Amino acid sequence: MSSSTGGTQRRIPVASIDLNANGKTLSMAPNRLGHLVPTDAGVGIDAIRGLLAEQGYVWLKSMLPRRDVIDFRGWVFSYLADTGLLQPGSDPALGLAAAAGTFDRQLADRRLMALVRSTAYEGFCAQPLMARLMDAFVGGLSYLHKRKIMRFTQPGTTVATPAHYDLVYLRGGTSRIVTAWIPIGDVPVDMGGLVYLEGSHAIGLDMEARFARENAGLSPQERISAYNRNMSEGGWVSKDLPDMAERFDTRWLIADFEAGDVVLHSPYMIHASTTNQSAEGRIRLSTDIRYQNVDDEIDARWGKHWSLDDML
């Protein structure tokens, strides 16, 4: 894969990939799969802004120190170890899933809600490298939303994030938002990292304009809710990834992500995840966080810590 700075990135032949999400197989239509284009993290803020406007995403290679990301992965899994999530005696940084039947999901959920409130997690998300990048990107002081999400996905489960664009969940504030998705550890294609619908930042913008026109009669509360009565019918969120690629005559873009990479994407860029099919039994771990200029209107619902039952 050619990068925007002239380097190369290993391409995986799409015909050899068997990606699944919500009971659908993306490889049934190989012409509907492509590859994300990587960008050198040192390319400069003007180039990053230009690429985000053009592509809807910027995949920044080795933006963060790899060792720091791996160490943080180990710290997270160490805190989750007593839930039965990991293979006993294994290195937590590897994130090797334990055999079925040993995992306490309720305990793990409580642990996860504690982790996203911790100073260590806040420090990882607000580290100076990210803060400087986002200050430059928003052209002022950046605001990191308090509601920050960290997810782990075990291999062999059916968990996959439906296709959506982020503004669906952030209509209570400015639309001038940028999301940073950070893989916490290596996330090759078979582990089911994010996939992006090529060119869909324009599609999302059109969807949002149509939503505003067709739902003007909704109450203010319903308009900003991702779960209002017209959401699924309007196609703003979908579990059928192959159908979306066909409907919009485009491709899902995939990548082998590495520890240290950061992907920025537009609030209108449609994205999803696929299931974790790691042959090595590795757990996928990632975080997604959102930034805006501190002077712009902030969605008050995102001023609280993430909770699994917050309905956002």
mmCIF file of C-alpha atoms in Angstrom:
data_model
loop_
_atom_site.group_PDB
_atom_site.id
_atom_site.type_symbol
_atom_site.label_atom_id
_atom_site.label_comp_id
_atom_site.label_asym_id
_atom_site.label_seq_id
_atom_site.Cartn_x
_atom_site.Cartn_y
_atom_site.Cartn_z
ATOM 1 C CA MET A 1 0.000 0.000 0.000
ATOM 2 C CA SER A 2 1.430 3.376 -0.897
ATOM 3 C CA SER A 3 1.387 5.891 1.914
ATOM 4 C CA SER A 4 0.783 9.614 1.561
ATOM 5 C CA THR A 5 4.461 10.129 2.313
ATOM 6 C CA GLY A 6 5.858 7.649 -0.170
ATOM 7 C CA GLY A 7 6.440 4.669 2.147
ATOM 8 C CA THR A 8 4.980 1.210 1.837
ATOM 9 C CA GLN A 9 2.609 -0.829 3.947
ATOM 10 C CA ARG A 10 1.906 -4.535 3.590
ATOM 11 C CA ARG A 11 -1.210 -5.234 1.558
ATOM 12 C CA ILE A 12 -3.329 -8.257 2.326
ATOM 13 C CA PRO A 13 -5.082 -9.601 -0.792
ATOM 14 C CA VAL A 14 -8.754 -8.922 -0.131
ATOM 15 C CA ALA A 15 -9.715 -12.231 -1.758
ATOM 16 C CA SER A 16 -7.924 -14.062 1.080
ATOM 17 C CA ILE A 17 -9.748 -12.201 3.869
ATOM 18 C CA ASP A 18 -12.823 -13.640 5.555
ATOM 19 C CA LEU A 19 -14.218 -10.733 7.565
ATOM 20 C CA ASN A 20 -17.476 -11.131 9.458
ATOM 21 C CA ALA A 21 -19.752 -8.668 11.225
ATOM 22 C CA ASN A 22 -23.228 -9.248 12.618
ATOM 23 C CA GLY A 23 -23.767 -12.432 10.618
ATOM 24 C CA LYS A 24 -22.588 -10.946 7.308
ATOM 25 C CA THR A 25 -19.375 -11.813 5.441
ATOM 26 C CA LEU A 26 -17.578 -8.943 3.737
ATOM 27 C CA SER A 27 -15.390 -11.228 1.623
ATOM 28 C CA MET A 28 -18.478 -12.393 -0.267
ATOM 29 C CA ALA A 29 -17.957 -9.193 -2.296
ATOM 30 C CA PRO A 30 -14.167 -8.699 -2.662
ATOM 31 C CA ASN A 31 -14.736 -5.729 -4.963
ATOM 32 C CA ARG A 32 -16.237 -4.040 -1.924
ATOM 33 C CA LEU A 33 -13.004 -4.253 0.102
ATOM 34 C CA GLY A 34 -9.942 -2.009 -0.075
ATOM 35 C CA HIS A 35 -7.110 -0.721 2.113
ATOM 36 C CA LEU A 36 -6.658 2.353 4.251
ATOM 37 C CA VAL A 37 -3.771 4.580 3.206
ATOM 38 C CA PRO A 38 -1.210 5.202 5.984
ATOM 39 C CA THR A 39 0.311 8.618 6.653
ATOM 40 C CA ASP A 40 3.615 9.423 8.347
ATOM 41 C CA ALA A 41 2.847 11.031 11.710
ATOM 42 C CA GLY A 42 5.383 13.784 11.001
ATOM 43 C CA VAL A 43 3.667 14.991 7.841
ATOM 44 C CA GLY A 44 2.544 18.292 9.435
ATOM 45 C CA ILE A 45 -0.766 19.715 10.559
ATOM 46 C CA ASP A 46 -1.730 21.310 7.224
ATOM 47 C CA ALA A 47 -1.329 17.982 5.443
ATOM 48 C CA ILE A 48 -3.293 16.188 8.168
ATOM 49 C CA ARG A 49 -6.154 18.676 7.872
ATOM 50 C CA GLY A 50 -6.109 18.327 4.081
ATOM 51 C CA LEU A 51 -6.143 14.540 4.199
ATOM 52 C CA LEU A 52 -9.001 14.455 6.711
ATOM 53 C CA ALA A 53 -11.047 16.742 4.451
ATOM 54 C CA GLU A 54 -10.204 14.661 1.388
ATOM 55 C CA GLN A 55 -10.427 11.111 2.806
ATOM 56 C CA GLY A 56 -12.533 11.507 5.941
ATOM 57 C CA TYR A 57 -9.744 9.803 7.928
ATOM 58 C CA VAL A 58 -6.002 10.036 8.564
ATOM 59 C CA TRP A 59 -4.152 6.891 9.678
ATOM 60 C CA LEU A 60 -1.096 8.248 11.483
ATOM 61 C CA LYS A 61 1.617 5.613 11.636
ATOM 62 C CA SER A 62 3.708 5.363 14.833
ATOM 63 C CA MET A 63 2.214 8.550 16.258
ATOM 64 C CA LEU A 64 2.759 7.301 19.830
ATOM 65 C CA PRO A 65 5.782 5.461 21.296
ATOM 66 C CA ARG A 66 5.144 1.759 20.689
ATOM 67 C CA ARG A 67 6.623 0.702 24.023
ATOM 68 C CA ASP A 68 4.352 3.074 25.941
ATOM 69 C CA VAL A 69 1.272 1.646 24.217
ATOM 70 C CA ILE A 70 2.317 -1.965 24.904
ATOM 71 C CA ASP A 71 3.040 -1.123 28.549
ATOM 72 C CA PHE A 72 -0.377 0.500 28.905
ATOM 73 C CA ARG A 73 -1.980 -2.588 27.347
ATOM 74 C CA GLY A 74 -0.262 -4.722 29.973
ATOM 75 C CA TRP A 75 -1.443 -2.420 32.775
ATOM 76 C CA VAL A 76 -5.066 -2.599 31.582
ATOM 77 C CA PHE A 77 -5.091 -6.382 31.310
ATOM 78 C CA SER A 78 -3.351 -6.745 34.665
ATOM 79 C CA TYR A 79 -6.277 -4.897 36.216
ATOM 80 C CA LEU A 80 -8.728 -7.226 34.427
ATOM 81 C CA ALA A 81 -6.823 -10.459 35.139
ATOM 82 C CA ASP A 82 -8.866 -11.527 38.182
ATOM 83 C CA THR A 83 -12.037 -11.560 36.052
ATOM 84 C CA GLY A 84 -10.817 -14.725 34.340
ATOM 85 C CA LEU A 85 -10.276 -12.872 31.066
ATOM 86 C CA LEU A 86 -6.635 -13.928 30.519
ATOM 87 C CA GLN A 87 -4.826 -17.221 30.192
ATOM 88 C CA PRO A 88 -3.427 -17.954 33.676
ATOM 89 C CA GLY A 89 0.292 -17.201 33.930
ATOM 90 C CA SER A 90 0.482 -15.405 30.575
ATOM 91 C CA ASP A 91 2.034 -11.976 30.035
ATOM 92 C CA PRO A 92 -0.866 -9.475 30.401
ATOM 93 C CA ALA A 93 0.545 -7.346 27.564
ATOM 94 C CA LEU A 94 -0.079 -10.246 25.168
ATOM 95 C CA GLY A 95 -3.769 -10.229 26.047
ATOM 96 C CA LEU A 96 -4.243 -13.956 25.514
ATOM 97 C CA ALA A 97 -7.835 -14.986 26.182
ATOM 98 C CA ALA A 98 -8.580 -17.646 28.762
ATOM 99 C CA ALA A 99 -10.541 -20.761 27.924
ATOM 100 C CA ALA A 100 -14.300 -20.418 27.758
ATOM 101 C CA GLY A 101 -16.200 -20.677 31.005
ATOM 102 C CA THR A 102 -13.723 -18.883 33.266
ATOM 103 C CA PHE A 103 -14.718 -15.285 32.500
ATOM 104 C CA ASP A 104 -16.830 -13.150 34.869
ATOM 105 C CA ARG A 105 -18.442 -10.589 32.538
ATOM 106 C CA GLN A 106 -20.153 -8.583 35.274
ATOM 107 C CA LEU A 107 -16.927 -8.181 37.229
ATOM 108 C CA ALA A 108 -15.072 -7.207 34.045
ATOM 109 C CA ASP A 109 -17.677 -4.540 33.244
ATOM 110 C CA ARG A 110 -17.260 -3.053 36.726
ATOM 111 C CA ARG A 111 -13.488 -3.112 36.296
ATOM 112 C CA LEU A 112 -13.768 -1.418 32.883
ATOM 113 C CA MET A 113 -15.920 1.393 34.279
ATOM 114 C CA ALA A 114 -13.289 1.930 36.978
ATOM 115 C CA LEU A 115 -10.461 1.920 34.421
ATOM 116 C CA VAL A 116 -11.969 4.731 32.332
ATOM 117 C CA ARG A 117 -12.167 6.873 35.482
ATOM 118 C CA SER A 118 -8.535 6.300 36.465
ATOM 119 C CA THR A 119 -5.660 8.772 36.309
ATOM 120 C CA ALA A 120 -3.594 6.265 34.311
ATOM 121 C CA TYR A 121 -6.200 6.088 31.533
ATOM 122 C CA GLU A 122 -6.707 9.853 31.587
ATOM 123 C CA GLY A 123 -2.950 10.299 31.292
ATOM 124 C CA PHE A 124 -2.774 7.923 28.335
ATOM 125 C CA CYS A 125 -5.540 9.792 26.487
ATOM 126 C CA ALA A 126 -4.287 13.269 27.382
ATOM 127 C CA GLN A 127 -0.568 12.658 26.795
ATOM 128 C CA PRO A 128 1.355 15.668 25.455
ATOM 129 C CA LEU A 129 1.837 14.205 21.960
ATOM 130 C CA MET A 130 -1.925 13.962 21.487
ATOM 131 C CA ALA A 131 -2.645 17.290 23.186
ATOM 132 C CA ARG A 132 -0.205 19.172 20.961
ATOM 133 C CA LEU A 133 -1.555 17.518 17.820
ATOM 134 C CA MET A 134 -5.155 18.313 18.672
ATOM 135 C CA ASP A 135 -4.421 21.910 19.746
ATOM 136 C CA ALA A 136 -2.848 22.431 16.333
ATOM 137 C CA PHE A 137 -5.676 20.629 14.555
ATOM 138 C CA VAL A 138 -8.510 22.659 16.137
ATOM 139 C CA GLY A 139 -6.528 25.901 15.902
ATOM 140 C CA GLY A 140 -6.677 26.741 19.600
ATOM 141 C CA LEU A 141 -7.091 24.966 22.907
ATOM 142 C CA SER A 142 -8.487 21.509 22.347
ATOM 143 C CA TYR A 143 -11.120 19.991 24.623
ATOM 144 C CA LEU A 144 -10.958 16.232 25.231
ATOM 145 C CA HIS A 145 -14.456 14.943 25.955
ATOM 146 C CA LYS A 146 -14.768 13.426 29.408
ATOM 147 C CA ARG A 147 -16.797 10.542 27.994
ATOM 148 C CA LYS A 148 -14.010 8.333 26.643
ATOM 149 C CA ILE A 149 -14.556 4.740 25.593
ATOM 150 C CA MET A 150 -12.248 1.751 26.017
ATOM 151 C CA ARG A 151 -13.244 -1.629 24.607
ATOM 152 C CA PHE A 152 -11.847 -5.133 24.752
ATOM 153 C CA THR A 153 -13.109 -7.860 22.433
ATOM 154 C CA GLN A 154 -12.385 -11.533 22.963
ATOM 155 C CA PRO A 155 -11.617 -13.809 20.011
ATOM 156 C CA GLY A 156 -14.429 -16.025 18.844
ATOM 157 C CA THR A 157 -17.231 -13.750 20.055
ATOM 158 C CA THR A 158 -19.847 -12.209 17.771
ATOM 159 C CA VAL A 159 -19.263 -8.673 19.073
ATOM 160 C CA ALA A 160 -19.007 -6.065 16.294
ATOM 161 C CA THR A 161 -19.812 -2.357 16.205
ATOM 162 C CA PRO A 162 -22.562 -1.510 13.676
ATOM 163 C CA ALA A 163 -21.862 0.956 10.876
ATOM 164 C CA HIS A 164 -22.435 4.552 11.975
ATOM 165 C CA TYR A 165 -20.966 8.029 11.934
ATOM 166 C CA ASP A 166 -20.150 9.695 15.242
ATOM 167 C CA LEU A 167 -22.350 12.774 14.954
ATOM 168 C CA VAL A 168 -25.341 10.457 15.389
ATOM 169 C CA TYR A 169 -24.313 10.340 19.070
ATOM 170 C CA LEU A 170 -23.055 13.927 19.401
ATOM 171 C CA ARG A 171 -25.832 16.164 18.099
ATOM 172 C CA GLY A 172 -26.058 18.162 21.334
ATOM 173 C CA GLY A 173 -22.969 20.279 20.582
ATOM 174 C CA THR A 174 -20.772 21.444 17.737
ATOM 175 C CA SER A 175 -20.270 19.375 14.587
ATOM 176 C CA ARG A 176 -16.600 20.462 14.531
ATOM 177 C CA ILE A 177 -15.410 17.308 16.269
ATOM 178 C CA VAL A 178 -12.622 14.878 15.454
ATOM 179 C CA THR A 179 -12.394 11.320 16.761
ATOM 180 C CA ALA A 180 -9.122 9.594 17.577
ATOM 181 C CA TRP A 181 -9.261 5.793 17.502
ATOM 182 C CA ILE A 182 -6.204 4.261 19.163
ATOM 183 C CA PRO A 183 -5.437 0.528 18.944
ATOM 184 C CA ILE A 184 -3.884 -0.457 22.275
ATOM 185 C CA GLY A 185 -1.560 -3.093 20.889
ATOM 186 C CA ASP A 186 -1.213 -4.560 17.410
ATOM 187 C CA VAL A 187 -4.578 -5.100 15.714
ATOM 188 C CA PRO A 188 -4.136 -6.995 12.435
ATOM 189 C CA VAL A 189 -7.141 -7.390 10.159
ATOM 190 C CA ASP A 190 -8.176 -10.735 11.652
ATOM 191 C CA MET A 191 -8.618 -9.117 15.084
ATOM 192 C CA GLY A 192 -11.447 -6.943 13.764
ATOM 193 C CA GLY A 193 -10.269 -3.359 14.130
ATOM 194 C CA LEU A 194 -12.136 -0.434 12.629
ATOM 195 C CA VAL A 195 -13.146 -0.508 8.981
ATOM 196 C CA TYR A 196 -14.109 2.662 7.108
ATOM 197 C CA LEU A 197 -16.578 3.127 4.259
ATOM 198 C CA GLU A 198 -14.574 4.818 1.521
ATOM 199 C CA GLY A 199 -15.693 8.382 0.777
ATOM 200 C CA SER A 200 -18.474 8.163 3.344
ATOM 201 C CA HIS A 201 -17.732 11.493 5.064
ATOM 202 C CA ALA A 202 -19.720 13.021 2.185
ATOM 203 C CA ILE A 203 -22.435 10.380 2.612
ATOM 204 C CA GLY A 204 -22.658 11.067 6.350
ATOM 205 C CA LEU A 205 -22.939 14.804 5.745
ATOM 206 C CA ASP A 206 -25.834 14.214 3.343
ATOM 207 C CA MET A 207 -27.482 11.796 5.799
ATOM 208 C CA GLU A 208 -27.262 14.349 8.588
ATOM 209 C CA ALA A 209 -28.779 17.091 6.415
ATOM 210 C CA ARG A 210 -31.619 14.742 5.441
ATOM 211 C CA PHE A 211 -32.156 13.770 9.061
ATOM 212 C CA ALA A 212 -32.450 17.447 10.041
ATOM 213 C CA ARG A 213 -35.024 18.083 7.300
ATOM 214 C CA GLU A 214 -37.137 14.989 7.884
ATOM 215 C CA ASN A 215 -37.105 15.111 11.685
ATOM 216 C CA ALA A 216 -37.719 18.782 12.344
ATOM 217 C CA GLY A 217 -40.909 17.794 14.169
ATOM 218 C CA LEU A 218 -39.107 15.773 16.822
ATOM 219 C CA SER A 219 -38.601 17.269 20.256
ATOM 220 C CA PRO A 220 -35.110 18.681 20.971
ATOM 221 C CA GLN A 221 -34.404 15.679 23.206
ATOM 222 C CA GLU A 222 -35.430 13.200 20.525
ATOM 223 C CA ARG A 223 -33.459 14.969 17.804
ATOM 224 C CA ILE A 224 -30.186 14.588 19.680
ATOM 225 C CA SER A 225 -30.870 11.005 20.749
ATOM 226 C CA ALA A 226 -29.266 8.254 18.718
ATOM 227 C CA TYR A 227 -32.201 6.073 19.726
ATOM 228 C CA ASN A 228 -35.058 8.254 18.457
ATOM 229 C CA ARG A 229 -37.913 6.517 16.657
ATOM 230 C CA ASN A 230 -36.672 7.336 13.129
ATOM 231 C CA MET A 231 -33.029 6.354 13.449
ATOM 232 C CA SER A 232 -32.921 2.750 12.217
ATOM 233 C CA GLU A 233 -35.580 3.308 9.565
ATOM 234 C CA GLY A 234 -33.547 6.147 8.083
ATOM 235 C CA GLY A 235 -30.436 3.999 7.755
ATOM 236 C CA TRP A 236 -28.190 6.133 9.942
ATOM 237 C CA VAL A 237 -27.024 3.002 11.763
ATOM 238 C CA SER A 238 -26.745 -0.408 10.100
ATOM 239 C CA LYS A 239 -25.507 -3.881 11.006
ATOM 240 C CA ASP A 240 -25.394 -4.948 7.351
ATOM 241 C CA LEU A 241 -21.946 -3.867 6.139
ATOM 242 C CA PRO A 242 -22.061 -5.542 2.696
ATOM 243 C CA ASP A 243 -25.425 -3.887 2.016
ATOM 244 C CA MET A 244 -24.024 -0.462 2.856
ATOM 245 C CA ALA A 245 -21.134 -0.899 0.424
ATOM 246 C CA GLU A 246 -23.565 -1.957 -2.304
ATOM 247 C CA ARG A 247 -26.078 0.775 -1.500
ATOM 248 C CA PHE A 248 -23.494 3.519 -1.797
ATOM 249 C CA ASP A 249 -21.393 1.791 -4.488
ATOM 250 C CA THR A 250 -18.173 1.987 -2.486
ATOM 251 C CA ARG A 251 -15.740 -0.156 -0.481
ATOM 252 C CA TRP A 252 -14.951 -0.931 3.132
ATOM 253 C CA LEU A 253 -11.307 -0.029 3.851
ATOM 254 C CA ILE A 254 -9.297 -2.333 6.128
ATOM 255 C CA ALA A 255 -5.829 -2.235 7.697
ATOM 256 C CA ASP A 256 -3.269 -3.984 9.864
ATOM 257 C CA PHE A 257 -2.936 -1.542 12.747
ATOM 258 C CA GLU A 258 0.101 -1.481 15.028
ATOM 259 C CA ALA A 259 0.722 -0.271 18.568
ATOM 260 C CA GLY A 260 1.547 3.427 18.292
ATOM 261 C CA ASP A 261 -0.841 4.114 15.402
ATOM 262 C CA VAL A 262 -3.635 6.668 15.762
ATOM 263 C CA VAL A 263 -6.542 7.047 13.339
ATOM 264 C CA LEU A 264 -8.329 10.396 13.169
ATOM 265 C CA HIS A 265 -11.726 10.526 11.492
ATOM 266 C CA SER A 266 -14.438 12.994 10.616
ATOM 267 C CA PRO A 267 -17.695 12.971 12.644
ATOM 268 C CA TYR A 268 -19.437 12.151 9.331
ATOM 269 C CA MET A 269 -17.162 9.227 8.356
ATOM 270 C CA ILE A 270 -19.054 5.918 8.432
ATOM 271 C CA HIS A 271 -17.155 3.181 10.228
ATOM 272 C CA ALA A 272 -17.705 -0.146 11.955
ATOM 273 C CA SER A 273 -15.783 -3.110 13.326
ATOM 274 C CA THR A 274 -15.644 -6.787 12.424
ATOM 275 C CA THR A 275 -15.435 -9.786 14.722
ATOM 276 C CA ASN A 276 -12.172 -10.792 16.396
ATOM 277 C CA GLN A 277 -10.966 -13.974 14.712
ATOM 278 C CA SER A 278 -7.434 -13.975 16.127
ATOM 279 C CA ALA A 279 -5.855 -17.380 15.486
ATOM 280 C CA GLU A 280 -3.473 -16.670 18.381
ATOM 281 C CA GLY A 281 -6.345 -16.073 20.789
ATOM 282 C CA ARG A 282 -5.426 -12.412 21.362
ATOM 283 C CA ILE A 283 -7.915 -9.934 22.806
ATOM 284 C CA ARG A 284 -8.438 -6.705 20.876
ATOM 285 C CA LEU A 285 -8.083 -3.570 23.004
ATOM 286 C CA SER A 286 -8.698 -0.018 21.828
ATOM 287 C CA THR A 287 -9.940 3.381 22.890
ATOM 288 C CA ASP A 288 -11.883 6.030 21.024
ATOM 289 C CA ILE A 289 -11.792 9.628 22.222
ATOM 290 C CA ARG A 290 -13.131 12.889 20.815
ATOM 291 C CA TYR A 291 -11.776 16.411 20.591
ATOM 292 C CA GLN A 292 -13.081 19.845 19.681
ATOM 293 C CA ASN A 293 -12.124 23.476 20.182
ATOM 294 C CA VAL A 294 -12.903 24.401 23.789
ATOM 295 C CA ASP A 295 -14.687 27.554 22.585
ATOM 296 C CA ASP A 296 -17.266 25.604 20.551
ATOM 297 C CA GLU A 297 -20.524 24.329 22.018
ATOM 298 C CA ILE A 298 -19.971 21.104 23.987
ATOM 299 C CA ASP A 299 -22.548 18.292 24.124
ATOM 300 C CA ALA A 300 -23.329 18.190 27.859
ATOM 301 C CA ARG A 301 -24.046 14.458 27.711
ATOM 302 C CA TRP A 302 -20.359 13.892 26.915
ATOM 303 C CA GLY A 303 -19.263 15.774 30.038
ATOM 304 C CA LYS A 304 -19.669 12.634 32.140
ATOM 305 C CA HIS A 305 -17.587 9.492 32.309
ATOM 306 C CA TRP A 306 -18.627 6.682 29.966
ATOM 307 C CA SER A 307 -20.934 4.123 31.486
ATOM 308 C CA LEU A 308 -22.227 0.981 29.803
ATOM 309 C CA ASP A 309 -25.825 1.988 30.597
ATOM 310 C CA ASP A 310 -25.629 5.676 29.627
ATOM 311 C CA MET A 311 -27.633 5.094 26.416
ATOM 312 C CA LEU A 312 -25.221 6.967 24.190
#
